[in-house]
Structure formats: C-alpha cells, structure tokens
Short mmCIF file of C-alpha atoms in Angstrom, two decimals:
data_model
loop_
_atom_site.label_atom_id
_atom_site.label_comp_id
_atom_site.label_asym_id
_atom_site.label_seq_id
_atom_site.Cartn_x
_atom_site.Cartn_y
_atom_site.Cartn_z
CA MET A 26 -0.59 -0.43 -0.10
CA ASP A 27 1.29 3.14 -1.05
CA CYS A 28 -1.00 5.89 0.53
CA LEU A 29 -2.80 5.23 4.06
CA VAL A 30 -4.90 8.27 4.85
CA GLU A 31 -6.39 7.98 8.27
CA ILE A 32 -8.79 10.20 10.27
CA TYR A 33 -6.51 11.01 13.76
CA ASP A 34 -9.13 8.97 16.59
CA ASN A 35 -8.00 10.51 19.90
CA ASP A 36 -7.39 6.95 20.03
CA GLN A 37 -4.01 6.69 20.07
CA ILE A 38 -4.82 2.48 19.62
CA ASN A 39 -6.49 3.65 16.79
CA ASN A 40 -4.33 4.73 14.88
CA LEU A 41 -2.15 2.49 14.99
CA VAL A 42 -4.04 -0.38 14.29
CA VAL A 43 -4.24 -0.24 10.43
CA VAL A 44 -1.03 0.98 9.61
CA MET A 45 0.73 -2.12 12.14
CA ALA A 46 -1.76 -4.31 10.21
CA PHE A 47 -0.49 -2.44 6.11
CA LYS A 48 2.95 -1.03 6.75
CA PRO A 49 2.40 2.19 3.75
CA LYS A 50 5.03 3.91 2.23
CA LYS A 51 3.02 6.82 3.72
CA ALA A 52 0.38 7.85 6.76
CA ILE A 53 -1.65 11.13 6.51
CA PHE A 54 -3.35 11.90 9.43
CA LEU A 55 -6.19 13.94 9.38
CA TYR A 56 -7.17 16.24 12.06
CA ASP A 57 -9.36 18.75 13.91
CA PRO A 58 -6.54 21.33 15.74
CA LYS A 59 -9.62 22.62 17.81
CA TYR A 60 -9.57 19.27 19.63
CA THR A 61 -6.33 17.23 18.67
CA ASN A 62 -2.96 17.79 21.02
CA GLU A 63 -0.35 18.42 18.62
CA LYS A 64 2.18 17.43 21.05
CA HIS A 65 0.12 14.30 20.44
CA LEU A 66 0.52 14.24 16.77
CA GLN A 67 4.49 13.55 17.54
CA PHE A 68 4.05 10.35 19.96
CA LEU A 69 2.18 8.83 17.61
CA LYS A 70 4.48 10.06 14.60
CA ILE A 71 7.83 8.18 16.79
CA ALA A 72 5.43 5.25 17.55
CA CYS A 73 4.87 4.42 13.36
CA LYS A 74 8.49 4.94 13.02
CA ASN A 75 9.65 2.47 15.48
CA LYS A 76 7.90 -0.48 13.84
CA LEU A 77 8.30 1.11 10.31
CA PRO A 78 11.26 3.37 10.38
CA LYS A 79 10.76 3.87 6.52
CA ILE A 80 7.23 4.98 7.11
CA ILE A 81 6.55 9.13 6.32
CA VAL A 82 3.94 9.95 8.64
CA GLU A 83 2.40 13.59 8.33
CA PHE A 84 -0.67 15.41 9.41
CA VAL A 85 -2.88 17.31 7.21
CA LYS A 86 -5.24 19.86 8.86
CA ILE A 87 -8.77 20.22 8.54
CA ASN A 88 -12.47 21.07 9.76
CA SER A 89 -14.57 19.18 11.20
CA ILE A 90 -17.75 19.74 11.15
CA SER A 91 -17.28 21.44 7.81
CA ILE A 92 -18.65 18.23 4.99
CA ASP A 93 -17.25 20.64 1.92
CA ASP A 94 -13.57 21.95 3.83
CA ILE A 95 -12.86 17.81 4.68
CA SER A 96 -14.05 16.87 1.34
CA ASN A 97 -11.15 19.50 -0.75
CA THR A 98 -9.39 18.35 1.88
CA CYS A 99 -9.50 14.29 0.81
CA VAL A 100 -9.63 14.70 -3.04
CA SER A 101 -5.95 17.47 -2.74
CA ILE A 102 -4.41 13.95 -0.75
CA ILE A 103 -6.14 11.99 -3.62
CA HIS A 104 -4.31 13.97 -6.41
CA LYS A 105 -1.23 13.92 -4.77
CA ASN A 106 -0.87 11.53 -3.52
CA GLN A 107 -0.82 8.08 -6.30
CA ASN A 108 -2.50 4.51 -4.52
CA CYS A 109 -4.72 5.88 -2.08
CA PHE A 110 -6.64 4.30 0.78
CA PHE A 111 -8.72 5.14 3.10
CA ASP A 112 -9.98 4.20 6.73
CA ILE A 113 -12.82 6.17 9.44
CA THR A 114 -12.59 3.72 11.63
CA GLY A 115 -11.75 7.15 13.74
CA GLY A 116 -12.87 10.69 14.21
CA GLY A 117 -16.46 11.26 13.62
CA GLU A 118 -19.92 11.45 11.37
CA LEU A 119 -19.06 15.58 9.43
CA ALA A 120 -15.22 13.05 9.07
CA ALA A 121 -16.50 10.10 7.27
CA ILE A 122 -19.52 11.48 5.23
CA GLY A 123 -17.27 13.83 3.49
CA THR A 124 -13.82 11.46 3.92
CA TYR A 125 -16.21 9.25 1.32
CA LEU A 126 -17.99 11.92 -1.00
CA ALA A 127 -14.44 12.10 -1.44
CA CYS A 128 -13.72 9.10 -2.10
CA ARG A 129 -16.54 8.08 -4.17
CA LYS A 130 -16.26 11.38 -6.37
CA THR A 131 -12.30 9.80 -7.47
CA PHE A 132 -12.80 6.33 -7.06
CA THR A 133 -10.43 6.12 -4.43
CA PRO A 134 -11.17 2.27 -2.24
CA ILE A 135 -12.71 3.10 1.19
CA PHE A 136 -12.84 1.27 4.25
CA LYS A 137 -13.70 0.97 8.41
CA VAL A 138 -12.44 -1.84 10.98
CA ASP A 139 -14.36 -3.48 13.19
CA ILE A 140 -11.77 -3.35 16.24
CA TYR A 141 -13.46 -5.74 18.42
CA GLU A 142 -14.93 -8.34 15.51
CA ASN A 143 -11.76 -7.91 13.73
CA LYS A 144 -13.07 -7.37 10.68
CA LEU A 145 -12.70 -4.87 7.93
CA ILE A 146 -15.29 -3.52 6.32
CA ASN A 147 -15.88 -2.70 2.00
CA ILE A 148 -17.29 0.50 1.78
CA TYR A 149 -15.52 1.12 -1.85
CA GLY A 150 -13.70 -0.78 -3.87
CA CYS A 151 -11.64 -3.25 -0.95
CA LYS A 152 -13.86 -5.79 -1.55
CA PHE A 153 -10.23 -7.60 -2.16
CA LEU A 154 -9.14 -6.42 1.73
CA GLU A 155 -12.33 -8.00 3.14
CA ASN A 156 -11.33 -11.91 3.07
CA THR A 157 -7.54 -10.89 3.99
CA PHE A 158 -7.49 -8.58 6.86
CA THR A 159 -6.10 -9.83 10.70
CA LEU A 160 -5.08 -6.88 13.48
CA PRO A 161 -1.23 -6.57 13.83
CA ASN A 162 0.19 -7.71 17.47
CA LEU A 163 0.63 -4.50 19.24
CA THR A 164 3.15 -4.64 21.70
CA ILE A 165 3.69 -1.85 25.03
CA ASP A 166 6.45 -0.26 23.55
CA SER A 167 3.98 1.24 21.07
CA ILE A 168 1.94 2.10 23.45
CA PHE A 169 3.88 3.79 25.47
CA LEU A 170 6.01 5.57 22.62
CA ALA A 171 2.46 7.06 21.38
CA HIS A 172 2.08 8.29 24.85
CA GLY A 173 4.65 9.93 25.22
CA ALA A 174 6.69 7.49 27.21
CA THR A 175 9.62 4.73 26.98
CA ILE A 176 10.47 1.98 28.43
CA CYS A 177 13.44 2.26 30.69
CA GLY A 178 14.20 -1.08 31.64
CA TYR A 179 12.82 -4.05 34.28
CA ASN A 180 13.27 -3.84 37.99
CA HIS A 181 13.14 -7.46 37.67
CA PRO A 182 14.71 -9.12 36.03
CA GLN A 183 12.67 -11.81 33.31
CA PRO A 184 13.48 -16.18 34.23
CA SER A 185 14.10 -17.93 30.69
CA PRO A 186 12.46 -20.55 29.40
CA ASP A 187 14.58 -23.67 31.02
CA LEU A 188 13.26 -22.18 33.99
CA HIS A 189 9.57 -21.68 33.82
CA ASP A 190 8.68 -25.76 35.69
CA SER A 191 11.83 -24.76 38.34
CA ILE A 192 9.95 -21.72 39.70
CA LEU A 193 6.94 -22.12 38.29
CA GLU A 194 6.66 -25.03 41.75
CA PHE A 195 8.92 -23.09 43.81
CA CYS A 196 6.10 -20.52 43.95
CA ASN A 197 3.65 -23.10 44.50
CA ALA A 198 6.40 -24.31 48.30
CA VAL A 199 6.56 -20.25 48.64
CA PHE A 200 2.52 -19.62 48.95
CA ALA A 201 1.81 -21.86 50.69
CA ASP A 202 3.85 -20.96 52.85
CA ILE A 203 4.51 -17.82 52.57
CA ASN A 204 5.97 -16.83 56.37
CA THR A 205 8.70 -19.62 56.59
CA TRP A 206 9.10 -18.00 53.10
CA LYS A 207 9.82 -13.88 54.68
CA ASP A 208 11.47 -15.02 57.21
CA LEU A 209 14.11 -16.98 54.93
CA CYS A 210 13.61 -14.27 52.15
CA PHE A 211 15.06 -12.02 55.08
CA TYR A 212 17.78 -13.76 56.40
CA LEU A 213 19.41 -14.17 52.88
CA GLN A 214 19.39 -10.84 52.40
CA THR A 215 21.15 -9.93 55.76
CA GLY A 216 23.03 -12.49 55.20
CA SER A 217 24.41 -11.59 51.77
CA SER A 218 24.79 -8.32 53.20
CA SER A 219 26.66 -9.01 56.35
CA PHE A 220 28.50 -10.94 54.51
CA SER A 221 29.46 -10.50 51.12
CA GLN A 222 31.72 -11.29 48.62
CA GLY A 223 31.12 -8.71 45.55
CA SER A 224 28.35 -8.11 44.14
CA LYS A 225 29.01 -10.70 41.17
CA SER A 226 29.48 -13.07 43.20
CA ILE A 227 27.02 -15.87 43.12
CA SER A 228 27.67 -18.20 46.39
CA PHE A 229 26.44 -17.50 49.69
CA PHE A 230 28.27 -17.84 52.86
CA ALA A 231 26.88 -16.92 56.77
CA PRO A 232 26.35 -18.20 60.00
CA LYS A 233 22.91 -19.32 60.98
CA THR A 234 22.31 -16.29 63.56
CA ILE A 235 23.47 -13.41 62.52
CA ASN A 236 23.17 -9.66 64.91
CA THR A 237 22.65 -7.10 63.03
CA PRO A 238 23.03 -3.46 65.31
CA ARG A 239 19.08 -3.62 65.36
CA LYS A 240 18.11 -7.09 65.73
CA THR A 241 19.57 -10.73 65.41
CA VAL A 242 18.22 -12.83 62.55
CA THR A 243 17.96 -16.53 62.77
CA PHE A 244 17.95 -18.72 60.17
CA SER A 245 14.66 -20.72 59.11
CA GLY A 246 13.31 -22.80 56.11
CA GLU A 247 15.43 -24.96 55.30
CA ASN A 248 12.90 -27.61 53.22
CA PHE A 249 12.60 -24.53 50.92
CA LEU A 250 17.47 -25.19 50.37
CA ILE A 251 16.69 -28.62 49.99
CA LEU A 252 13.74 -27.48 47.50
CA ALA A 253 15.85 -25.03 46.20
CA GLN A 254 18.52 -27.40 45.11
CA LYS A 255 16.59 -29.95 43.83
CA LEU A 256 15.02 -27.64 41.75
CA LYS A 257 18.62 -27.43 40.22
CA LEU A 258 17.74 -22.76 41.68
CA ILE A 259 21.02 -23.36 43.49
CA TYR A 260 24.31 -25.69 43.83
CA ASN A 261 26.31 -27.75 46.75
CA LEU A 262 23.80 -26.61 49.74
CA ASP A 263 25.79 -26.74 53.25
CA LEU A 264 23.70 -26.80 56.06
CA SER A 265 25.87 -28.83 58.14
CA GLY A 266 27.33 -26.85 61.25
CA ASN A 267 26.65 -23.20 62.25
CA THR A 268 26.47 -22.28 58.80
CA ILE A 269 24.84 -21.33 55.05
CA SER A 270 26.65 -21.94 52.38
CA PHE A 271 25.78 -22.39 48.50
CA ILE A 272 24.82 -21.19 45.10
CA PHE A 273 22.76 -19.84 43.01
CA LYS A 274 22.26 -20.68 40.02
CA ASN A 275 22.86 -17.38 38.07
CA GLN A 276 22.52 -14.02 39.05
CA LYS A 277 18.94 -13.50 38.51
CA ILE A 278 18.02 -16.38 40.87
CA LYS A 279 20.51 -14.63 43.90
CA LYS A 280 17.75 -11.44 42.50
CA TYR A 281 14.20 -13.33 42.65
CA MET A 282 15.65 -15.72 46.14
CA THR A 283 17.26 -12.36 47.71
CA ASP A 284 13.28 -10.40 47.23
CA PHE A 285 10.11 -11.41 48.97
CA GLY A 286 7.77 -9.69 46.35
CA SER A 287 9.46 -11.58 43.99
CA TRP A 288 7.49 -14.13 43.37
CA LEU A 289 3.74 -14.05 43.07
CA GLU A 290 4.84 -12.06 39.54
CA LEU A 291 6.91 -14.71 38.40
CA TYR A 292 4.08 -16.65 38.71
CA THR A 293 2.28 -15.17 37.10
CA TYR A 294 4.34 -13.84 34.40
CA ILE A 295 5.41 -18.22 33.74
CA THR A 296 2.10 -18.73 34.15
CA LEU A 297 0.76 -16.57 30.78
CA LYS A 298 4.07 -17.77 29.16
CA LYS A 299 2.92 -21.38 29.32
CA CYS A 300 -0.43 -21.23 28.05
CA ASN A 301 0.17 -20.08 24.33
CA MET A 302 -2.17 -17.68 24.36
CA PHE A 303 -1.41 -13.93 24.56
CA HIS A 304 1.86 -12.63 23.72
CA ASP A 305 4.60 -9.80 25.01
CA ILE A 306 4.10 -10.46 28.02
CA ARG A 307 6.29 -8.11 30.38
CA MET A 308 7.31 -8.41 34.25
CA SER A 309 8.92 -4.95 35.94
CA VAL A 310 7.75 -2.75 33.75
CA LYS A 311 9.63 0.45 34.03
CA ILE A 312 8.44 4.23 32.76
CA ASP A 313 10.55 6.97 31.16
CA TRP A 314 8.40 10.14 31.13
CA ASP A 315 11.21 12.02 29.49
CA MET A 316 9.07 13.23 26.36
CA ASN A 317 5.79 13.40 27.97
CA THR A 318 5.91 16.91 30.09
CA ASN A 319 2.93 15.59 31.45
CA LYS A 320 2.52 12.68 32.70
CA MET A 321 0.06 11.25 35.05
CA ILE A 322 1.39 11.90 38.38
CA GLU A 323 -1.63 9.92 39.65
CA ILE A 324 0.54 6.86 38.76
CA THR A 325 4.06 4.99 39.77
CA ASN A 326 6.99 4.00 37.19
CA GLU A 327 6.30 0.83 37.20
CA ILE A 328 3.90 -1.40 36.38
CA ASP A 329 3.93 -5.59 37.61
CA ILE A 330 3.16 -7.35 34.25
CA THR A 331 1.95 -5.95 30.79
CA PHE A 332 1.07 -8.67 28.10
CA PHE A 333 -2.02 -8.22 25.35
CA TYR A 334 -4.94 -10.12 23.57
CA GLY A 335 -4.30 -9.05 20.53
CA ILE A 336 -4.23 -5.68 20.10
CA HIS A 337 -5.56 -4.95 23.42
CA PRO A 338 -3.47 -4.68 26.66
CA TYR A 339 -3.64 -5.57 29.82
CA PHE A 340 -2.09 -4.23 33.34
CA VAL A 341 -1.91 -6.12 35.92
CA SER A 342 -0.71 -5.36 39.86
CA CYS A 343 0.45 -7.95 42.00
CA LYS A 344 0.31 -7.88 45.65
CA LEU A 345 0.68 -10.56 48.89
CA SER A 346 -1.51 -8.93 50.51
CA GLU A 347 -4.97 -7.14 49.97
CA PRO A 348 -4.68 -3.90 49.05
CA SER A 349 -5.96 -0.91 50.08
CA SER A 350 -8.50 1.23 47.48
CA ASP A 351 -5.96 3.39 46.48
CA ALA A 352 -4.08 1.04 44.99
CA LEU A 353 -7.09 -0.43 42.61
CA HIS A 354 -7.09 3.57 41.52
CA GLU A 355 -3.88 3.16 40.64
CA LEU A 356 -3.75 0.49 38.87
CA SER A 357 -7.18 1.75 36.66
CA MET A 358 -5.02 4.97 35.94
CA TYR A 359 -2.91 2.60 33.01
CA PRO A 360 -5.26 1.87 31.39
CA SER A 361 -6.90 4.55 31.28
CA TYR A 362 -4.17 6.13 30.14
CA PHE A 363 -2.19 3.77 27.75
CA GLY A 364 -5.27 2.13 26.39
CA GLY A 365 -8.68 3.33 26.72
CA PRO A 366 -12.44 1.34 25.57
CA ASN A 367 -9.52 -1.25 23.90
CA SER A 368 -7.31 -2.02 27.42
CA ARG A 369 -7.84 -3.66 31.14
CA CYS A 370 -6.23 -4.51 34.21
CA ILE A 371 -6.37 -7.07 36.48
CA LEU A 372 -5.60 -7.15 39.62
CA VAL A 373 -3.89 -11.10 41.45
CA VAL A 374 -3.56 -10.80 45.62
CA LEU A 375 -2.11 -14.30 47.66
CA SER A 376 -4.02 -13.58 49.82
CA ASN A 377 -7.89 -15.41 50.33
CA ILE A 378 -10.48 -12.67 50.13
CA ASN A 379 -14.27 -13.07 51.00
CA LYS A 380 -15.80 -12.07 47.95
CA ASP A 381 -18.66 -11.44 50.24
CA LYS A 382 -17.74 -9.09 52.78
CA SER A 383 -14.34 -8.12 51.10
CA TYR A 384 -14.53 -3.83 50.33
CA ILE A 385 -11.73 -4.10 47.89
CA TYR A 386 -13.55 -6.28 45.82
CA LYS A 387 -16.46 -5.26 45.28
CA ARG A 388 -14.38 -2.02 44.84
CA ALA A 389 -13.02 -3.97 41.64
CA LYS A 390 -15.52 -5.73 40.40
CA GLU A 391 -17.39 -2.20 40.26
CA MET A 392 -14.51 -0.53 38.28
CA GLY A 393 -14.23 -3.42 35.62
CA ILE A 394 -11.03 -4.89 37.08
CA THR A 395 -10.49 -8.85 37.63
CA LEU A 396 -9.42 -10.19 40.48
CA ILE A 397 -7.37 -12.75 41.37
CA ASP A 398 -6.77 -14.04 44.44
CA GLY A 399 -5.20 -16.73 46.50
CA ASN A 400 -8.22 -19.69 46.13
CA ILE A 401 -8.05 -19.12 42.35
CA ILE A 402 -3.84 -19.26 42.98
CA ARG A 403 -4.48 -22.63 44.97
CA LYS A 404 -6.81 -24.04 42.63
CA ASN A 405 -4.70 -23.85 39.31
CA LYS A 406 -7.96 -21.56 37.43
CA PHE A 407 -5.59 -18.74 37.37
CA ILE A 408 -5.98 -18.77 33.49
CA ASP A 409 -9.66 -19.58 33.27
CA VAL A 410 -10.73 -16.67 34.70
CA ILE A 411 -8.63 -14.17 32.57
CA LYS A 412 -9.95 -15.65 29.32
CA ASN A 413 -14.02 -15.22 31.52
CA SER A 414 -12.89 -11.80 31.99
CA LEU A 415 -12.44 -11.89 27.48
CA TYR A 416 -15.04 -14.58 26.56
CA ILE A 417 -12.41 -16.41 25.29
CA LYS A 418 -13.77 -20.10 25.07
#
C-alpha cells in the first residue's frame, strides 16, 4: 500500500492498528487542531516510525464540522498521492461523510475496521481486503511511545524458559507457607549484605545466626533451600554446622531469592507465558516519561506485568495481601491513559478474598478490574479467570 489516509482518533490504539496492519509507505492523518493536541501527533509519529522506520507520516488539518472542507482536503490528498486507501475507523460522523464523498467522486478505495470483530468492512473498492485482513499484534513499546513514554528497563529480570517449571514449583511452595518464606528471604538478604563476596558473586555464606545493629536474624526454612537445590535453582547446599552455604544458579535466581515480593510476579508472568494464548508478556516494566512533560502523576513508574491479547493491552498489579482502595485507583489509571476502551487491568492478590465481605472485591468489580486471589491460584484456575474476563471459550 503506497498511501493510507486515516482520520485521527483520540484513542491512539485505533490510530496504530491499521498502520501496523498494512505497513504503508506513507500514512496521512486528518486532524482538527481545535480538538487535537499536536504533541500527541508527534508521539504517534514516533510510535509508527519505531516499528516502520521507512514510513513517511504526515498530518493534514481539517475543519471537522465542515463536510465541504473535509471532502476538498481529501480530494487534494488523492490528487497528490498515488494508490491511496482511506480508513474511516476513527473520527466523527461528519469526517466520515466528507471522506466518503471525496472517495466516491474520485473512485478511491475506502474502508472501516471493526476492532472488536477483527474484520475489515468494505465501503468502496476494498472487497479484496475483507477476507485477508487481520489485526496486527501490538506491543507495549508502541503503546507507550504513542503516549509520550518509553520503557527504561525492568526492575526484575525475566526468567529464561528453561527455568519456568522449576520456578513455578518453587512458587507453589512459597505460596503454601508465605510466612516461613518471608523469614528465610530476610535471612538471605541479611546474609548477602552482611557477608558479601561482591555484588557479582553468586555464592552465599553466612552463620545461621546473624547479629546486626538492629536485630538478630536466625536461619529457618531449610525445606525451601532443599527444594531449591532439587529444582537446580541453587547448588552445593551445606546446612551442617553453624553456617549456611550454597551457590545460586545465576544472578537472576539470586535476585529472586533475595526479594520477598518477586514470586507472585514470577508466577503470573510464567503462567501467562506457558498458556500460549497471549503475546508481548513483560514483567516489572519501568516507565520513562521524558518525552511527556504532562505525565500522569497518579500512577507510579513501574507496572508489575503487561501482556496483550490481540491488540488489547492488559495491565497487572501483583499484591501479596489485600491492598487499599488507592491501589485500585492507581491500577485503573494504566488502561485509562494507555489503552482506553481497548485495554483492561487485573489485580492478582495472594491472600484469600472473602467475596461477600471484601470491600476491595466489590470495588474492583465496580471498576471493571478482574481480581484473582489466592483461592484461584491454589486451584490452578488463574488462566480460566482471565479467559472468562476476555470471553474466550
């Protein structure tokens, strides 16, 4: 496709979908400066060129309440560009009418995309596209860029596939005895810092009782270390005598085992990866707002888990215990800012939620937030609940 002409939509996902689907040489967006923040246009241009480096992106002004102005502008674009296709998925009714009149006058192909039904609707001259069109797989990079943000790193490293099964089994042990794991994790943290062999070292050595200026930390939870060795997360475990020593498999495992809260994120990430139903699954995404001076101050700069189902982004927050209502408000900001009606959010809580008495459960339901608690996790119904929220059979 040489030239794709779009009516600019305030929902950036709608602007990206057809461009990413057809990968045109040039994309022209019609916009009304009275209702469009021109800074957002530049964000969209950056997002398009990030995936399609050679694409030419142009923006043409229209008066969105004047059918004649819209039609004349479209005719001018058609005369200046060969092989034009017009998409009227975004924008208002008058813009669609004016564009249609110009296309019929010049015999130019025009179509509309039904995002929710994953189909292209031929309006004129695009019959051949109806049976071949498919929605593209968007990524969180594109969504962030289209809103003036970028990914600046990951707080927790994503585990390699060869460790997924071992980590999941260890997660189940952690969830079954979270208090003992908390004590052991604190001991491992204290031992790693008090008897450090260098930040890059993967060896652990510490006495079973560690005296610090603030408190005495005593080793407990040896069953976790025995299991970790069985799962090949650690090696050369020695529990004899008055010391503990072993070798972490690698730096990633060291970080996981000295971070109390990472295991629910790991469980969520790996479970989503193993079901082979979603794409672009990422963990502990850190956001950089350098491009956008008007950043959303209501949200933090890290998202526990992000993933996509088709073009729909999902934002996941993982909490070990039932959070406050502020956490729900913060979580709801991600889809409202980054994805609009095309996105959703999920709260994963390790504690068991009493649906009849829990304020958080009722509030999440009112806000359209899917809540997954410890009961669901322990019954292995995690993916089933997500599928139900997406109406996937």
